Amino acid sequence: MSALLPETELPLAGIRVIEFTHMVMGPTAGVVLADLGADVIKVEPIGGDHTRTLLGSGAGYFPMFNRNKRSICLDLKSADGVLAARRLIDGADVVIENFRPGALERMGLGAESFEQSNPGLIYCSAKGFLAGPYGHRTALDEVTQMMGGLAYMTGPPGRPLRAGSSVVDITGGMFGAIAVLAALERRHRTGRGGAVKCSLFETTAFLVGQHMAQQAVTGVPTAPMPVRVSAWAIYDVFETANADEQLFVGVVTDSQWVTFCSLFELGEIGVDPELARNNARVLARDRILPVVRAVFAASPRTELVAKLERAGLPFAPIAKPGDLFDDPHLNQGGGLVPITLADGSATRLPGLPLEIDGARSGVRHDVPAAGVHGAEVLAEIGYAAEEIARLREAGALG
């Protein structure tokens, strides 16, 4: 199992981040920085972030994207709450926010409000769109998947389908973290902070850029993935001898084709010299695939996996998200980190998919209860105990 990096050796130790976020994109940027060692203070409304109580597909948002953070609940509609937020920001290295455009500016908490009091501040805004005609629109992950071509590419023709994860929110948040890290390096050299911005729509465009490039190269509009012309003859999901044990296999080089044919004794197609080159095999998919499907359907998946693994060929048993709780690689490699859910039960969720010097980041702070660190955080920025008590009595501090 990978070792855990000591807290003092995490690369962002000593960096303080104030996070005004909800849902997925903003919290993703925050958890990336938090897992890398930053002290991330999550500012929530009184009563806590509404993301905490989402049902259905949103029930996992908060526990997944808010570990390694401390929580304070402030009423940003009150003068005392806004003043506390200002003092937090004045002592911070980074702000992350994903409020509606202009919301924090109207409270006096926009980036320009700190140019004099905290000139080294890096202010990251996570929005639906970067500058342009759509800048005023309200966006969601699914909105930009639809308008950015990703849903078109995911579903079959005429049936646009969102990807099976909040992939744009998550990737957009990752780009936000990348921008913050770049700005921190610039500050290291120049002492100057600045404003950075990440977005959902432009992230979606980046994700489908490969398909735009394909159309530019070929001159042919790109077909949705379910009906695409594959770049390889074998790059498919196959049924095996047992129900519900599907297997993906990819054969993507000429040498892998030779190995694959030898491994599974494919008969005449395996020795046909006309099939020695990849593009010829792509044109012969209708001839090749029925033979391979018949071979795979005659064997249990465990036997096929054992052969493919020994041969070093690309393969993947088709898994459900819940199967990953027991995945031996994730468990033995430290890929799942311990988390306590709101009801007090324990689980394990994916950690940051990085190793630094052969070690991984762990959990320094469990998913916080709403506002649990409020008094602690305010004391750190100079609030006296009686001031903190007054804020609680006035309802400005949750």
XYZ file of C-alpha atoms in Angstrom:
398
model
C 0.000 0.000 0.000
C 1.253 3.501 -0.804
C 2.520 5.487 2.173
C 0.701 8.645 3.263
C 2.481 11.974 2.981
C 3.055 13.581 6.390
C 0.966 16.736 6.769
C 4.062 18.951 6.854
C 5.282 17.481 3.561
C 2.074 18.082 1.620
C 2.998 20.526 -1.154
C 0.377 23.161 -0.272
C 0.924 23.103 3.504
C 0.701 26.676 4.773
C -1.604 27.907 1.989
C -4.975 29.130 3.283
C -8.040 28.919 1.027
C -11.450 30.460 1.741
C -14.151 28.617 -0.170
C -17.609 30.056 -0.923
C -19.030 27.153 -2.932
C -21.801 24.603 -3.284
C -22.706 21.628 -5.503
C -19.702 20.155 -7.414
C -17.433 22.417 -9.508
C -16.319 24.821 -6.775
C -15.997 22.103 -4.108
C -13.914 20.017 -6.545
C -11.398 22.828 -6.915
C -11.340 23.118 -3.132
C -10.883 19.421 -2.410
C -7.988 19.169 -4.866
C -6.184 21.966 -3.010
C -7.216 20.546 0.364
C -5.928 17.065 -0.433
C -2.637 18.658 -1.492
C -2.307 20.205 1.945
C -4.000 23.610 1.817
C -6.001 24.773 4.831
C -9.407 25.087 3.141
C -12.087 26.901 5.145
C -15.537 26.331 3.698
C -17.917 29.239 4.308
C -21.495 27.949 4.436
C -24.812 29.726 5.001
C -26.461 29.477 8.404
C -27.768 25.917 8.683
C -25.183 24.591 6.243
C -24.727 24.197 2.495
C -27.965 22.973 0.926
C -25.882 20.446 -1.024
C -25.658 18.499 2.249
C -29.331 17.488 2.016
C -29.725 16.677 -1.682
C -31.446 13.404 -2.511
C -31.065 10.941 -5.368
C -28.087 11.463 -7.650
C -26.999 14.464 -5.553
C -26.756 12.544 -2.276
C -23.053 11.841 -2.761
C -21.924 15.340 -3.719
C -21.119 16.676 -0.265
C -19.259 13.680 1.216
C -17.221 13.203 -1.957
C -16.002 16.769 -2.455
C -15.672 18.257 1.036
C -13.155 16.237 3.017
C -10.015 17.905 4.364
C -11.906 21.173 4.843
C -12.984 23.133 7.892
C -16.488 24.613 8.053
C -17.794 27.961 9.274
C -21.391 29.130 8.831
C -21.833 32.875 8.279
C -24.890 34.966 7.462
C -23.640 36.946 4.483
C -26.833 39.014 4.523
C -25.694 40.581 7.786
C -23.021 43.233 8.203
C -21.280 41.157 10.888
C -21.225 38.085 8.644
C -19.780 40.018 5.720
C -17.166 41.635 7.977
C -16.084 38.204 9.234
C -15.840 36.983 5.645
C -13.727 40.034 4.734
C -11.345 39.364 7.599
C -11.049 35.728 6.532
C -10.223 36.762 2.962
C -7.745 39.426 4.067
C -5.706 36.688 5.754
C -5.991 34.168 2.928
C -3.892 33.121 -0.040
C -6.779 31.928 -2.220
C -10.536 32.426 -2.553
C -12.742 30.001 -4.488
C -16.338 30.966 -5.246
C -19.120 29.731 -7.503
C -21.920 32.146 -6.645
C -24.047 33.626 -9.415
C -22.148 36.288 -11.389
C -21.984 39.511 -9.382
C -23.355 38.061 -6.117
C -20.187 38.393 -4.036
C -19.341 41.711 -5.681
C -22.654 43.141 -4.407
C -21.645 42.107 -0.873
C -18.294 43.838 -1.199
C -16.520 40.482 -1.395
C -15.463 40.526 -5.044
C -11.849 40.258 -6.141
C -11.420 43.985 -6.682
C -12.371 44.663 -3.040
C -9.105 43.124 -1.831
C -6.607 44.612 -4.277
C -5.280 46.987 -1.600
C -5.785 44.976 1.599
C -4.492 41.667 0.193
C -2.614 42.273 -3.078
C -1.239 38.716 -3.138
C -4.726 37.161 -3.079
C -5.589 34.663 -5.814
C -9.320 34.820 -6.464
C -10.811 31.860 -8.361
C -14.334 32.127 -9.760
C -16.056 28.980 -11.035
C -18.832 29.935 -13.462
C -20.952 28.586 -16.272
C -19.148 30.546 -18.989
C -16.022 32.607 -19.512
C -16.331 36.075 -21.093
C -18.688 36.230 -24.059
C -22.335 36.490 -25.113
C -23.415 33.609 -22.839
C -21.839 35.090 -19.723
C -25.193 36.077 -18.188
C -26.744 32.623 -18.512
C -27.317 30.157 -15.706
C -25.482 26.905 -16.414
C -25.400 23.407 -15.007
C -23.223 20.416 -15.865
C -26.022 18.908 -17.934
C -26.788 22.218 -19.683
C -23.254 22.521 -21.018
C -23.002 18.827 -21.873
C -26.023 19.377 -24.118
C -24.900 22.658 -25.714
C -21.242 21.663 -25.914
C -21.669 18.481 -27.957
C -20.767 15.995 -25.210
C -24.316 14.647 -24.804
C -24.560 14.288 -28.595
C -21.374 12.225 -28.611
C -22.411 10.055 -25.655
C -25.867 8.918 -26.741
C -26.971 7.097 -29.896
C -28.109 9.213 -32.879
C -31.079 11.385 -32.004
C -30.858 10.568 -28.299
C -28.412 12.922 -26.584
C -27.326 11.492 -23.255
C -25.393 13.093 -20.429
C -22.243 11.290 -19.347
C -22.631 9.007 -16.343
C -20.792 11.351 -13.967
C -20.697 15.082 -13.250
C -17.726 15.053 -15.565
C -17.890 18.714 -16.603
C -18.334 19.996 -13.052
C -15.441 17.847 -11.848
C -13.123 18.630 -14.751
C -14.035 22.313 -14.575
C -13.092 22.327 -10.904
C -9.807 20.634 -11.743
C -9.054 23.390 -14.265
C -9.831 25.888 -11.508
C -7.281 24.202 -9.244
C -4.739 24.217 -12.090
C -5.307 27.954 -12.561
C -4.843 28.566 -8.823
C -1.591 26.599 -8.796
C -0.329 28.542 -11.815
C -1.223 31.820 -10.114
C 0.529 30.719 -6.908
C 3.697 30.038 -8.898
C 3.435 33.480 -10.523
C 2.986 35.019 -7.074
C 6.060 33.132 -5.903
C 8.046 34.908 -8.622
C 6.379 38.329 -8.613
C 4.494 38.734 -5.329
C 1.366 39.545 -7.319
C -1.978 37.812 -6.889
C -4.807 37.987 -9.387
C -8.169 36.693 -10.554
C -8.594 33.371 -12.341
C -11.761 31.839 -13.708
C -12.890 28.374 -14.751
C -16.146 27.461 -16.469
C -18.464 24.652 -17.468
C -19.072 25.489 -21.135
C -15.463 26.020 -22.135
C -14.521 22.861 -20.212
C -17.065 20.930 -22.262
C -15.634 22.371 -25.465
C -12.156 21.252 -24.372
C -13.468 17.729 -23.706
C -14.983 17.432 -27.190
C -12.016 19.115 -28.857
C -10.739 15.763 -30.089
C -13.968 15.313 -32.043
C -13.760 18.827 -33.468
C -10.197 18.071 -34.528
C -11.342 14.794 -36.113
C -13.885 16.679 -38.218
C -11.264 19.254 -39.170
C -8.859 16.510 -40.257
C -11.342 14.261 -42.075
C -13.855 16.792 -43.323
C -16.638 14.512 -42.062
C -18.963 15.395 -39.144
C -18.181 13.212 -36.140
C -20.663 10.438 -35.396
C -21.818 9.754 -31.811
C -19.627 7.269 -29.952
C -22.183 4.397 -30.025
C -22.090 4.381 -33.852
C -18.579 5.675 -34.460
C -16.223 4.065 -36.913
C -13.681 2.566 -34.576
C -9.977 3.203 -35.067
C -9.368 -0.492 -34.259
C -10.984 -3.755 -35.290
C -11.301 -5.019 -31.714
C -12.277 -2.293 -29.269
C -15.552 -3.595 -27.927
C -17.576 -5.046 -25.070
C -18.055 -8.804 -25.339
C -20.469 -11.231 -23.716
C -18.892 -14.177 -21.909
C -20.205 -17.597 -20.908
C -21.878 -16.253 -17.766
C -24.664 -13.682 -17.731
C -23.760 -10.208 -16.399
C -20.037 -10.811 -16.879
C -19.230 -8.595 -19.820
C -15.654 -7.804 -20.779
C -14.100 -4.950 -22.735
C -11.052 -5.774 -24.861
C -8.940 -3.496 -27.026
C -6.375 -4.635 -29.574
C -4.707 -1.449 -30.725
C -1.393 -2.425 -32.358
C -0.282 -4.932 -34.966
C 1.868 -6.743 -32.410
C -1.086 -6.986 -30.027
C -3.098 -8.530 -32.868
C -0.480 -11.263 -33.288
C -0.544 -11.960 -29.553
C -4.351 -11.914 -29.443
C -4.694 -14.360 -32.348
C -2.208 -16.766 -30.797
C -3.840 -16.516 -27.382
C -7.350 -17.321 -28.579
C -6.601 -19.498 -31.637
C -8.742 -17.496 -34.055
C -8.220 -19.852 -36.986
C -7.937 -18.503 -40.506
C -8.419 -14.846 -39.585
C -5.506 -15.165 -37.197
C -3.093 -16.202 -39.946
C -4.523 -14.149 -42.821
C -1.666 -11.893 -44.039
C -4.206 -9.398 -45.372
C -5.188 -8.664 -41.752
C -1.666 -7.969 -40.533
C -2.161 -4.184 -40.594
C -4.546 -2.240 -38.388
C -6.446 -0.319 -41.059
C -7.119 -3.496 -43.018
C -8.564 -5.066 -39.878
C -10.801 -2.049 -39.291
C -12.276 -2.529 -42.765
C -12.784 -6.231 -41.965
C -14.554 -5.766 -38.606
C -17.689 -7.473 -39.886
C -15.604 -10.558 -40.587
C -13.484 -10.499 -37.434
C -15.961 -9.636 -34.684
C -18.353 -12.615 -35.064
C -15.404 -14.987 -34.654
C -14.147 -13.196 -31.542
C -17.633 -12.960 -30.038
C -18.115 -16.705 -30.447
C -14.785 -17.457 -28.774
C -15.510 -15.184 -25.826
C -19.073 -16.425 -25.382
C -17.740 -19.949 -24.870
C -15.534 -19.093 -21.854
C -16.130 -17.695 -18.359
C -14.832 -14.207 -17.737
C -12.315 -15.304 -15.098
C -10.598 -17.547 -17.644
C -10.533 -14.822 -20.303
C -9.188 -12.241 -17.833
C -6.402 -14.577 -16.742
C -5.271 -15.067 -20.344
C -5.462 -11.380 -21.227
C -3.574 -10.330 -18.116
C -0.765 -12.818 -18.704
C -0.448 -11.581 -22.280
C -0.419 -7.901 -21.280
C -3.365 -6.967 -23.497
C -5.787 -4.130 -22.632
C -8.971 -5.416 -20.996
C -11.574 -4.401 -18.424
C -14.342 -6.336 -16.698
C -17.460 -4.170 -16.835
C -17.970 -2.862 -13.288
C -20.585 -0.822 -11.439
C -19.498 2.082 -9.220
C -20.399 0.046 -6.139
C -17.966 -2.679 -7.199
C -15.074 -0.286 -6.548
C -15.583 -0.445 -2.780
C -14.059 -3.936 -2.919
C -11.578 -3.377 -5.736
C -8.286 -4.950 -4.595
C -6.102 -2.423 -6.400
C -7.859 0.615 -4.930
C -7.847 -0.901 -1.465
C -4.267 -2.106 -1.414
C -2.908 1.003 -3.157
C -4.571 3.507 -0.854
C -6.950 4.720 -3.535
C -9.929 4.803 -1.171
C -9.878 7.083 1.871
C -12.009 6.774 5.033
C -14.950 9.158 5.324
C -17.733 9.499 7.900
C -21.182 10.200 6.464
C -23.753 12.568 7.957
C -25.543 9.717 9.741
C -22.307 8.671 11.449
C -21.662 5.630 9.283
C -18.222 5.006 7.826
C -17.354 4.488 4.182
C -14.387 4.779 1.823
C -14.342 7.085 -1.187
C -11.793 7.756 -3.939
C -8.865 9.906 -2.921
C -6.900 12.264 -5.116
C -5.533 10.146 -8.007
C -1.923 11.226 -7.503
C 1.273 9.998 -5.907
C 4.005 12.405 -4.810
C 7.383 10.819 -4.102
C 5.630 7.460 -4.038
C 3.149 8.571 -1.356
C -0.481 9.672 -1.385
C -2.451 12.309 0.460
C -4.870 11.082 3.098
C -7.647 12.540 5.237
C -6.563 15.182 7.745
C -10.102 16.449 8.344
C -13.172 14.277 7.958
C -16.185 15.726 6.129
C -17.100 18.557 8.529
C -20.409 19.124 10.234
C -21.888 22.479 9.266
C -20.121 25.297 11.101
C -18.215 23.006 13.454
C -14.981 25.001 13.101
C -16.560 28.464 13.269
C -15.247 29.605 16.656
C -11.831 28.055 15.994
C -11.461 29.814 12.634
C -12.588 33.209 13.943
C -10.219 32.955 16.903
C -7.357 32.346 14.461
C -8.035 35.680 12.740
C -8.191 37.643 15.990
C -11.787 37.456 17.198
C -12.057 37.426 20.997
C -14.317 34.908 22.718
C -16.868 37.586 23.620
C -17.008 38.772 19.989
C -17.627 35.213 18.803
C -20.392 34.816 21.382
C -21.977 38.081 20.224
C -21.941 36.900 16.596
C -23.665 33.678 17.620
C -26.303 35.557 19.596
C -26.912 37.886 16.663
C -27.301 34.947 14.270
C -24.347 36.017 12.093
C -22.376 32.891 13.067
C -23.986 29.462 12.847
